[in-house]
PDB file of C-alpha atoms in Angstrom:
ATOM      1  CA  UNK Z   7       0.000   0.000   0.000  1.00  0.00           C
ATOM      2  CA  UNK Z   8       1.447   3.363  -0.961  1.00  0.00           C
ATOM      3  CA  UNK Z   9      -1.260   5.729   0.209  1.00  0.00           C
ATOM      4  CA  UNK Z  10      -2.808   6.874   3.461  1.00  0.00           C
ATOM      5  CA  UNK Z  11      -6.022   7.473   1.572  1.00  0.00           C
ATOM      6  CA  UNK Z  12      -6.869   3.794   1.083  1.00  0.00           C
ATOM      7  CA  UNK Z  13      -6.737   0.553   3.004  1.00  0.00           C
ATOM      8  CA  UNK Z  14      -5.560  -2.722   1.521  1.00  0.00           C
ATOM      9  CA  UNK Z  15      -4.429  -6.144   2.672  1.00  0.00           C
ATOM     10  CA  UNK Z  16      -2.307  -6.555   5.740  1.00  0.00           C
ATOM     11  CA  UNK Z  17      -2.941  -3.607   8.033  1.00  0.00           C
ATOM     12  CA  UNK Z  18      -3.090  -3.879  11.817  1.00  0.00           C
ATOM     13  CA  UNK Z  19      -5.506  -1.807  13.884  1.00  0.00           C
ATOM     14  CA  UNK Z  20      -4.758  -0.629  17.414  1.00  0.00           C
ATOM     15  CA  UNK Z  21      -7.641  -2.482  18.983  1.00  0.00           C
ATOM     16  CA  UNK Z  22      -5.694  -5.685  18.455  1.00  0.00           C
ATOM     17  CA  UNK Z  23      -7.106  -7.481  15.435  1.00  0.00           C
ATOM     18  CA  UNK Z  24      -5.345  -8.019  12.127  1.00  0.00           C
ATOM     19  CA  UNK Z  25      -7.457  -7.467   9.012  1.00  0.00           C
ATOM     20  CA  UNK Z  26      -6.804  -9.070   5.632  1.00  0.00           C
ATOM     21  CA  UNK Z  27      -9.568  -7.286   3.712  1.00  0.00           C
ATOM     22  CA  UNK Z  28     -10.997  -3.743   3.719  1.00  0.00           C
ATOM     23  CA  UNK Z  29     -13.481  -2.863   6.445  1.00  0.00           C
ATOM     24  CA  UNK Z  30     -17.078  -2.610   5.240  1.00  0.00           C
ATOM     25  CA  UNK Z  31     -18.741  -0.728   8.088  1.00  0.00           C
ATOM     26  CA  UNK Z  32     -18.518   2.592   9.863  1.00  0.00           C
ATOM     27  CA  UNK Z  33     -16.004   2.519  12.702  1.00  0.00           C
ATOM     28  CA  UNK Z  34     -15.731   4.813  15.703  1.00  0.00           C
ATOM     29  CA  UNK Z  35     -11.977   5.005  16.224  1.00  0.00           C
ATOM     30  CA  UNK Z  36      -8.869   3.219  15.129  1.00  0.00           C
ATOM     31  CA  UNK Z  37      -5.160   3.728  14.461  1.00  0.00           C
ATOM     32  CA  UNK Z  38      -3.443   1.870  11.649  1.00  0.00           C
ATOM     33  CA  UNK Z  39       0.209   0.800  11.762  1.00  0.00           C
ATOM     34  CA  UNK Z  40       1.546   0.176   8.268  1.00  0.00           C
ATOM     35  CA  UNK Z  41       4.039  -2.398   7.098  1.00  0.00           C
ATOM     36  CA  UNK Z  42       7.620  -1.397   6.126  1.00  0.00           C
ATOM     37  CA  UNK Z  43       6.573  -1.390   2.463  1.00  0.00           C
ATOM     38  CA  UNK Z  44       4.417   1.674   3.154  1.00  0.00           C
ATOM     39  CA  UNK Z  45       6.271   4.652   1.681  1.00  0.00           C
ATOM     40  CA  UNK Z  46       7.462   7.355   2.113  1.00  0.00           C
ATOM     41  CA  UNK Z  47       7.086   6.640   5.844  1.00  0.00           C
ATOM     42  CA  UNK Z  48       8.866   4.149   8.072  1.00  0.00           C
ATOM     43  CA  UNK Z  49       7.266   1.144   9.754  1.00  0.00           C
ATOM     44  CA  UNK Z  50       6.634   3.286  12.825  1.00  0.00           C
ATOM     45  CA  UNK Z  51       4.441   5.781  10.979  1.00  0.00           C
ATOM     46  CA  UNK Z  52       0.884   5.919  12.221  1.00  0.00           C
ATOM     47  CA  UNK Z  53      -2.280   7.418  10.744  1.00  0.00           C
ATOM     48  CA  UNK Z  54      -5.023   8.784  12.989  1.00  0.00           C
ATOM     49  CA  UNK Z  55      -8.345   9.048  11.203  1.00  0.00           C
ATOM     50  CA  UNK Z  56     -11.080  11.601  11.814  1.00  0.00           C
ATOM     51  CA  UNK Z  57     -14.560  10.451  12.730  1.00  0.00           C
ATOM     52  CA  UNK Z  58     -16.891   9.209  11.446  1.00  0.00           C
ATOM     53  CA  UNK Z  59     -15.267   7.238   8.657  1.00  0.00           C
ATOM     54  CA  UNK Z  60     -17.036   5.015   6.157  1.00  0.00           C
ATOM     55  CA  UNK Z  61     -14.715   2.374   4.733  1.00  0.00           C
ATOM     56  CA  UNK Z  62     -15.746   0.075   1.921  1.00  0.00           C
ATOM     57  CA  UNK Z  63     -13.968  -2.083  -0.685  1.00  0.00           C
ATOM     58  CA  UNK Z  64     -14.728   0.481  -3.403  1.00  0.00           C
ATOM     59  CA  UNK Z  65     -14.284   3.778  -1.551  1.00  0.00           C
ATOM     60  CA  UNK Z  66     -11.166   5.234  -0.013  1.00  0.00           C
ATOM     61  CA  UNK Z  67     -10.788   7.174   3.206  1.00  0.00           C
ATOM     62  CA  UNK Z  68     -10.669  10.847   2.308  1.00  0.00           C
ATOM     63  CA  UNK Z  69      -9.950  12.532   5.651  1.00  0.00           C
ATOM     64  CA  UNK Z  70      -6.737  11.036   7.071  1.00  0.00           C
ATOM     65  CA  UNK Z  71      -4.496  12.968   9.444  1.00  0.00           C
ATOM     66  CA  UNK Z  72      -1.088  11.347   8.875  1.00  0.00           C
ATOM     67  CA  UNK Z  73       2.063  12.242  10.735  1.00  0.00           C
ATOM     68  CA  UNK Z  74       5.648  11.095  10.529  1.00  0.00           C
ATOM     69  CA  UNK Z  75       8.848  11.737  12.393  1.00  0.00           C
ATOM     70  CA  UNK Z  76      11.290  14.333  11.078  1.00  0.00           C
ATOM     71  CA  UNK Z  77      13.860  11.507  11.182  1.00  0.00           C
ATOM     72  CA  UNK Z  78      11.921   9.839   8.352  1.00  0.00           C
ATOM     73  CA  UNK Z  79      12.072  12.804   5.957  1.00  0.00           C
ATOM     74  CA  UNK Z  80      13.665  11.934   2.634  1.00  0.00           C
ATOM     75  CA  UNK Z  81      13.940  13.673  -0.764  1.00  0.00           C
ATOM     76  CA  UNK Z  82      10.544  13.388  -2.437  1.00  0.00           C
ATOM     77  CA  UNK Z  83       8.536  13.252   0.814  1.00  0.00           C
ATOM     78  CA  UNK Z  84       5.590  15.673   0.797  1.00  0.00           C
ATOM     79  CA  UNK Z  85       4.491  17.458   3.960  1.00  0.00           C
ATOM     80  CA  UNK Z  86       1.941  20.051   5.081  1.00  0.00           C
ATOM     81  CA  UNK Z  87       3.182  23.157   6.841  1.00  0.00           C
ATOM     82  CA  UNK Z  88       1.640  26.585   7.446  1.00  0.00           C
ATOM     83  CA  UNK Z  89      -1.265  25.802   5.144  1.00  0.00           C
ATOM     84  CA  UNK Z  90       0.916  24.856   2.165  1.00  0.00           C
ATOM     85  CA  UNK Z  91       2.258  21.626   0.687  1.00  0.00           C
ATOM     86  CA  UNK Z  92       6.036  21.142   0.430  1.00  0.00           C
ATOM     87  CA  UNK Z  93       8.277  18.509  -1.143  1.00  0.00           C
ATOM     88  CA  UNK Z  94      11.580  17.685   0.532  1.00  0.00           C
ATOM     89  CA  UNK Z  95      14.465  18.401  -1.852  1.00  0.00           C
ATOM     90  CA  UNK Z  96      17.386  17.850   0.519  1.00  0.00           C
ATOM     91  CA  UNK Z  97      17.823  16.714   4.103  1.00  0.00           C
ATOM     92  CA  UNK Z  98      20.690  16.324   6.566  1.00  0.00           C
ATOM     93  CA  UNK Z  99      20.511  14.727   9.997  1.00  0.00           C
ATOM     94  CA  UNK Z 100      22.904  16.595  12.311  1.00  0.00           C
ATOM     95  CA  UNK Z 101      24.203  15.332  15.651  1.00  0.00           C
ATOM     96  CA  UNK Z 102      26.209  18.164  17.230  1.00  0.00           C
ATOM     97  CA  UNK Z 103      28.780  17.523  19.942  1.00  0.00           C
ATOM     98  CA  UNK Z 104      26.614  19.440  22.372  1.00  0.00           C
ATOM     99  CA  UNK Z 105      22.884  19.965  22.296  1.00  0.00           C
ATOM    100  CA  UNK Z 106      20.033  18.067  20.680  1.00  0.00           C
ATOM    101  CA  UNK Z 107      20.152  16.505  17.240  1.00  0.00           C
ATOM    102  CA  UNK Z 108      18.208  18.173  14.437  1.00  0.00           C
ATOM    103  CA  UNK Z 109      17.230  17.681  10.800  1.00  0.00           C
ATOM    104  CA  UNK Z 110      18.078  20.403   8.290  1.00  0.00           C
ATOM    105  CA  UNK Z 111      15.967  20.393   5.120  1.00  0.00           C
ATOM    106  CA  UNK Z 112      15.446  22.282   1.880  1.00  0.00           C
ATOM    107  CA  UNK Z 113      11.795  22.361   0.829  1.00  0.00           C
ATOM    108  CA  UNK Z 114       9.899  23.380  -2.309  1.00  0.00           C
ATOM    109  CA  UNK Z 115       6.447  24.897  -2.046  1.00  0.00           C
ATOM    110  CA  UNK Z 116       4.307  22.950  -4.542  1.00  0.00           C
ATOM    111  CA  UNK Z 117       1.707  25.712  -4.610  1.00  0.00           C
ATOM    112  CA  UNK Z 118       3.839  28.674  -5.700  1.00  0.00           C
ATOM    113  CA  UNK Z 119       7.142  27.003  -6.652  1.00  0.00           C
ATOM    114  CA  UNK Z 120       9.180  28.815  -4.012  1.00  0.00           C
ATOM    115  CA  UNK Z 121      11.787  27.143  -1.824  1.00  0.00           C
ATOM    116  CA  UNK Z 122      12.948  27.533   1.745  1.00  0.00           C
ATOM    117  CA  UNK Z 123      15.266  25.972   4.300  1.00  0.00           C
ATOM    118  CA  UNK Z 124      13.686  24.555   7.440  1.00  0.00           C
ATOM    119  CA  UNK Z 125      15.212  22.949  10.513  1.00  0.00           C
ATOM    120  CA  UNK Z 126      13.273  20.379  12.546  1.00  0.00           C
ATOM    121  CA  UNK Z 127      14.068  18.887  15.924  1.00  0.00           C
ATOM    122  CA  UNK Z 128      15.105  15.240  15.660  1.00  0.00           C
ATOM    123  CA  UNK Z 129      11.989  13.142  16.153  1.00  0.00           C
ATOM    124  CA  UNK Z 130       9.642  16.105  15.748  1.00  0.00           C
ATOM    125  CA  UNK Z 131       6.188  15.192  14.442  1.00  0.00           C
ATOM    126  CA  UNK Z 132       5.526  16.472  10.927  1.00  0.00           C
ATOM    127  CA  UNK Z 133       2.167  16.383   9.147  1.00  0.00           C
ATOM    128  CA  UNK Z 134       2.360  14.439   5.914  1.00  0.00           C
ATOM    129  CA  UNK Z 135       0.602  15.590   2.752  1.00  0.00           C
ATOM    130  CA  UNK Z 136      -0.932  12.699   0.887  1.00  0.00           C
ATOM    131  CA  UNK Z 137      -1.067  13.576  -2.804  1.00  0.00           C
ATOM    132  CA  UNK Z 138      -3.291  11.953  -5.388  1.00  0.00           C
ATOM    133  CA  UNK Z 139      -1.502  10.987  -8.616  1.00  0.00           C
ATOM    134  CA  UNK Z 140      -3.818  10.845 -11.621  1.00  0.00           C
ATOM    135  CA  UNK Z 141      -2.754   9.719 -15.097  1.00  0.00           C
ATOM    136  CA  UNK Z 142      -4.089  12.048 -17.780  1.00  0.00           C
ATOM    137  CA  UNK Z 143      -3.558  12.147 -21.544  1.00  0.00           C
ATOM    138  CA  UNK Z 144      -3.180  15.425 -23.425  1.00  0.00           C
ATOM    139  CA  UNK Z 145      -5.720  15.492 -26.248  1.00  0.00           C
ATOM    140  CA  UNK Z 146      -5.525  19.023 -27.669  1.00  0.00           C
ATOM    141  CA  UNK Z 147      -4.872  22.676 -26.835  1.00  0.00           C
ATOM    142  CA  UNK Z 148      -7.688  25.211 -26.714  1.00  0.00           C
ATOM    143  CA  UNK Z 149      -6.291  28.743 -26.612  1.00  0.00           C
ATOM    144  CA  UNK Z 150      -4.061  28.940 -23.534  1.00  0.00           C
ATOM    145  CA  UNK Z 151      -5.619  25.826 -22.012  1.00  0.00           C
ATOM    146  CA  UNK Z 152      -4.256  22.300 -22.270  1.00  0.00           C
ATOM    147  CA  UNK Z 153      -7.091  19.792 -22.489  1.00  0.00           C
ATOM    148  CA  UNK Z 154      -6.510  16.403 -20.854  1.00  0.00           C
ATOM    149  CA  UNK Z 155      -8.522  13.217 -20.448  1.00  0.00           C
ATOM    150  CA  UNK Z 156      -8.563  11.526 -17.054  1.00  0.00           C
ATOM    151  CA  UNK Z 157      -7.602   7.944 -17.944  1.00  0.00           C
ATOM    152  CA  UNK Z 158      -9.559   6.562 -14.965  1.00  0.00           C
ATOM    153  CA  UNK Z 159     -12.844   8.451 -15.264  1.00  0.00           C
ATOM    154  CA  UNK Z 160     -12.517   9.537 -18.932  1.00  0.00           C
ATOM    155  CA  UNK Z 161     -13.579  13.011 -17.881  1.00  0.00           C
ATOM    156  CA  UNK Z 162     -12.087  16.119 -19.492  1.00  0.00           C
ATOM    157  CA  UNK Z 163      -9.758  18.334 -17.474  1.00  0.00           C
ATOM    158  CA  UNK Z 164      -8.529  21.768 -18.577  1.00  0.00           C
ATOM    159  CA  UNK Z 165      -5.303  23.201 -17.193  1.00  0.00           C
ATOM    160  CA  UNK Z 166      -3.610  26.505 -17.961  1.00  0.00           C
ATOM    161  CA  UNK Z 167       0.114  26.940 -18.522  1.00  0.00           C
ATOM    162  CA  UNK Z 168       0.321  28.637 -15.122  1.00  0.00           C
ATOM    163  CA  UNK Z 169      -1.083  25.507 -13.470  1.00  0.00           C
ATOM    164  CA  UNK Z 170       1.256  23.229 -15.414  1.00  0.00           C
ATOM    165  CA  UNK Z 171       4.357  25.423 -15.277  1.00  0.00           C
ATOM    166  CA  UNK Z 172       6.198  26.769 -18.314  1.00  0.00           C
ATOM    167  CA  UNK Z 173       9.148  24.405 -17.862  1.00  0.00           C
ATOM    168  CA  UNK Z 174       6.792  21.423 -18.102  1.00  0.00           C
ATOM    169  CA  UNK Z 175       4.336  22.800 -20.659  1.00  0.00           C
ATOM    170  CA  UNK Z 176       7.078  23.145 -23.277  1.00  0.00           C
ATOM    171  CA  UNK Z 177       7.336  19.339 -23.468  1.00  0.00           C
ATOM    172  CA  UNK Z 178       3.622  18.491 -23.684  1.00  0.00           C
ATOM    173  CA  UNK Z 179       2.327  17.162 -26.996  1.00  0.00           C
ATOM    174  CA  UNK Z 180      -0.876  15.485 -28.149  1.00  0.00           C
ATOM    175  CA  UNK Z 181      -1.242  11.903 -26.969  1.00  0.00           C
ATOM    176  CA  UNK Z 182       1.282  12.284 -24.138  1.00  0.00           C
ATOM    177  CA  UNK Z 183       0.426  10.680 -20.797  1.00  0.00           C
ATOM    178  CA  UNK Z 184       1.308  12.848 -17.793  1.00  0.00           C
ATOM    179  CA  UNK Z 185       1.077  12.423 -14.019  1.00  0.00           C
ATOM    180  CA  UNK Z 186      -1.092  15.094 -12.401  1.00  0.00           C
ATOM    181  CA  UNK Z 187      -0.503  15.568  -8.673  1.00  0.00           C
ATOM    182  CA  UNK Z 188      -3.466  16.874  -6.693  1.00  0.00           C
ATOM    183  CA  UNK Z 189      -3.981  17.804  -3.065  1.00  0.00           C
ATOM    184  CA  UNK Z 190      -7.550  18.055  -1.809  1.00  0.00           C
ATOM    185  CA  UNK Z 191      -8.736  18.336  -5.418  1.00  0.00           C
ATOM    186  CA  UNK Z 192      -6.329  21.136  -6.346  1.00  0.00           C
ATOM    187  CA  UNK Z 193      -3.686  20.576  -9.030  1.00  0.00           C
ATOM    188  CA  UNK Z 194      -0.198  21.101  -7.614  1.00  0.00           C
ATOM    189  CA  UNK Z 195       1.977  19.944 -10.478  1.00  0.00           C
ATOM    190  CA  UNK Z 196       2.066  18.096 -13.784  1.00  0.00           C
ATOM    191  CA  UNK Z 197       4.906  15.687 -14.492  1.00  0.00           C
ATOM    192  CA  UNK Z 198       6.001  14.594 -17.972  1.00  0.00           C
ATOM    193  CA  UNK Z 199       8.246  11.554 -18.522  1.00  0.00           C
ATOM    194  CA  UNK Z 200      11.855  12.247 -17.553  1.00  0.00           C
ATOM    195  CA  UNK Z 201      13.048  10.979 -20.949  1.00  0.00           C
ATOM    196  CA  UNK Z 202      11.163  11.692 -24.162  1.00  0.00           C
ATOM    197  CA  UNK Z 203      11.764  11.104 -27.873  1.00  0.00           C
ATOM    198  CA  UNK Z 204      11.040  14.303 -29.812  1.00  0.00           C
ATOM    199  CA  UNK Z 205      11.486  15.529 -33.376  1.00  0.00           C
ATOM    200  CA  UNK Z 206      13.777  18.456 -34.183  1.00  0.00           C
ATOM    201  CA  UNK Z 207      11.534  21.063 -35.813  1.00  0.00           C
ATOM    202  CA  UNK Z 208      14.142  23.746 -36.524  1.00  0.00           C
ATOM    203  CA  UNK Z 209      17.904  24.033 -36.304  1.00  0.00           C
ATOM    204  CA  UNK Z 210      20.805  25.196 -38.438  1.00  0.00           C
ATOM    205  CA  UNK Z 211      22.015  22.679 -41.044  1.00  0.00           C
ATOM    206  CA  UNK Z 212      24.389  20.006 -39.812  1.00  0.00           C
ATOM    207  CA  UNK Z 213      28.095  20.566 -40.283  1.00  0.00           C
ATOM    208  CA  UNK Z 214      29.832  17.901 -42.315  1.00  0.00           C
ATOM    209  CA  UNK Z 215      32.543  16.100 -40.396  1.00  0.00           C
ATOM    210  CA  UNK Z 216      31.043  16.805 -36.968  1.00  0.00           C
ATOM    211  CA  UNK Z 217      29.806  13.318 -36.141  1.00  0.00           C
ATOM    212  CA  UNK Z 218      30.423  12.580 -32.483  1.00  0.00           C
ATOM    213  CA  UNK Z 219      32.365  15.346 -30.765  1.00  0.00           C
ATOM    214  CA  UNK Z 220      32.484  19.083 -31.209  1.00  0.00           C
ATOM    215  CA  UNK Z 221      30.367  22.118 -30.409  1.00  0.00           C
ATOM    216  CA  UNK Z 222      26.626  22.511 -30.059  1.00  0.00           C
ATOM    217  CA  UNK Z 223      23.804  24.613 -31.484  1.00  0.00           C
ATOM    218  CA  UNK Z 224      20.234  25.460 -30.412  1.00  0.00           C
ATOM    219  CA  UNK Z 225      17.385  23.364 -31.768  1.00  0.00           C
ATOM    220  CA  UNK Z 226      13.640  23.904 -31.480  1.00  0.00           C
ATOM    221  CA  UNK Z 227      11.728  20.685 -30.827  1.00  0.00           C
ATOM    222  CA  UNK Z 228       8.232  19.774 -32.016  1.00  0.00           C
ATOM    223  CA  UNK Z 229       6.740  20.885 -28.690  1.00  0.00           C
ATOM    224  CA  UNK Z 230       8.428  24.297 -28.777  1.00  0.00           C
ATOM    225  CA  UNK Z 231      11.164  23.487 -26.281  1.00  0.00           C
ATOM    226  CA  UNK Z 232      14.638  24.741 -27.200  1.00  0.00           C
ATOM    227  CA  UNK Z 233      17.740  22.764 -26.216  1.00  0.00           C
ATOM    228  CA  UNK Z 234      21.353  22.526 -27.354  1.00  0.00           C
ATOM    229  CA  UNK Z 235      22.204  19.657 -29.698  1.00  0.00           C
ATOM    230  CA  UNK Z 236      25.418  18.507 -31.412  1.00  0.00           C
ATOM    231  CA  UNK Z 237      26.332  20.227 -34.678  1.00  0.00           C
ATOM    232  CA  UNK Z 238      25.596  17.098 -36.727  1.00  0.00           C
ATOM    233  CA  UNK Z 239      21.890  16.960 -35.787  1.00  0.00           C
ATOM    234  CA  UNK Z 240      19.504  17.971 -38.600  1.00  0.00           C
ATOM    235  CA  UNK Z 241      15.879  19.005 -38.822  1.00  0.00           C
ATOM    236  CA  UNK Z 242      13.443  16.086 -38.838  1.00  0.00           C
ATOM    237  CA  UNK Z 243      15.641  13.830 -36.700  1.00  0.00           C
ATOM    238  CA  UNK Z 244      14.224  12.212 -33.595  1.00  0.00           C
ATOM    239  CA  UNK Z 245      16.316  12.639 -30.473  1.00  0.00           C
ATOM    240  CA  UNK Z 246      16.133  11.559 -26.841  1.00  0.00           C
ATOM    241  CA  UNK Z 247      15.770  14.433 -24.390  1.00  0.00           C
ATOM    242  CA  UNK Z 248      16.129  14.719 -20.621  1.00  0.00           C
ATOM    243  CA  UNK Z 249      13.120  16.907 -19.767  1.00  0.00           C
ATOM    244  CA  UNK Z 250      14.411  17.745 -16.288  1.00  0.00           C
ATOM    245  CA  UNK Z 251      17.824  18.996 -17.385  1.00  0.00           C
ATOM    246  CA  UNK Z 252      16.742  20.188 -20.888  1.00  0.00           C
ATOM    247  CA  UNK Z 253      19.545  18.015 -22.175  1.00  0.00           C
ATOM    248  CA  UNK Z 254      20.236  16.119 -25.408  1.00  0.00           C
ATOM    249  CA  UNK Z 255      20.797  12.414 -24.703  1.00  0.00           C
ATOM    250  CA  UNK Z 256      21.348  11.012 -28.181  1.00  0.00           C
ATOM    251  CA  UNK Z 257      19.549  10.008 -31.341  1.00  0.00           C
ATOM    252  CA  UNK Z 258      16.438   7.925 -30.764  1.00  0.00           C
ATOM    253  CA  UNK Z 259      18.023   4.840 -32.359  1.00  0.00           C
ATOM    254  CA  UNK Z 260      21.232   5.029 -30.304  1.00  0.00           C
TER     255      UNK Z 260
END
């Protein structure tokens, strides 16, 4: 199980019984201790659920209050703090010669894209932010809106470039599947595949003799993104691109 928002096989409730299938009735109070495979938390992470809760095989719990220890923070962990959602970018557990241990982190605000450095006491309780990841396929663009289809519900979703982010939007093309991260129904980010194969739409003609090594030149890809490519790359070629680093990785057949 990789989500606090649903229950699956093998959870243990605090009132002493072990369940091997989802509950099917309303319960008054329970605490679930998850197995070590539950990420991004450790085996000691516990979720305390608000009341009342209706749990069924087809519906997920939608109001969990999950907490984890600051010692369990890792890059990629998402947390709630001061009304915003943050992703951990970096962390360092510090044990000074004198005084209490602490955890130094660098966080990114998933709402506005800003970043900050935050220090937590070792073992301090931190509220986790459980994000929903939804697979959507880009179907077409309507003005400044990107139109997607939810691949689970087949409903249409419209997102602006501001919601997607310019650095991501420049790699979106028709038919591309993306991961949309939501928190409490609000879109926080859109993720394209880290590696994509794209066609070079415009670049200066290739230079004869420059086959493997040499300089580089700008190239505009079919999605509008501009990256540097080797001098021997020509228009119409398909190349592999690292969408995080905006980096040429090679021809698609290499």
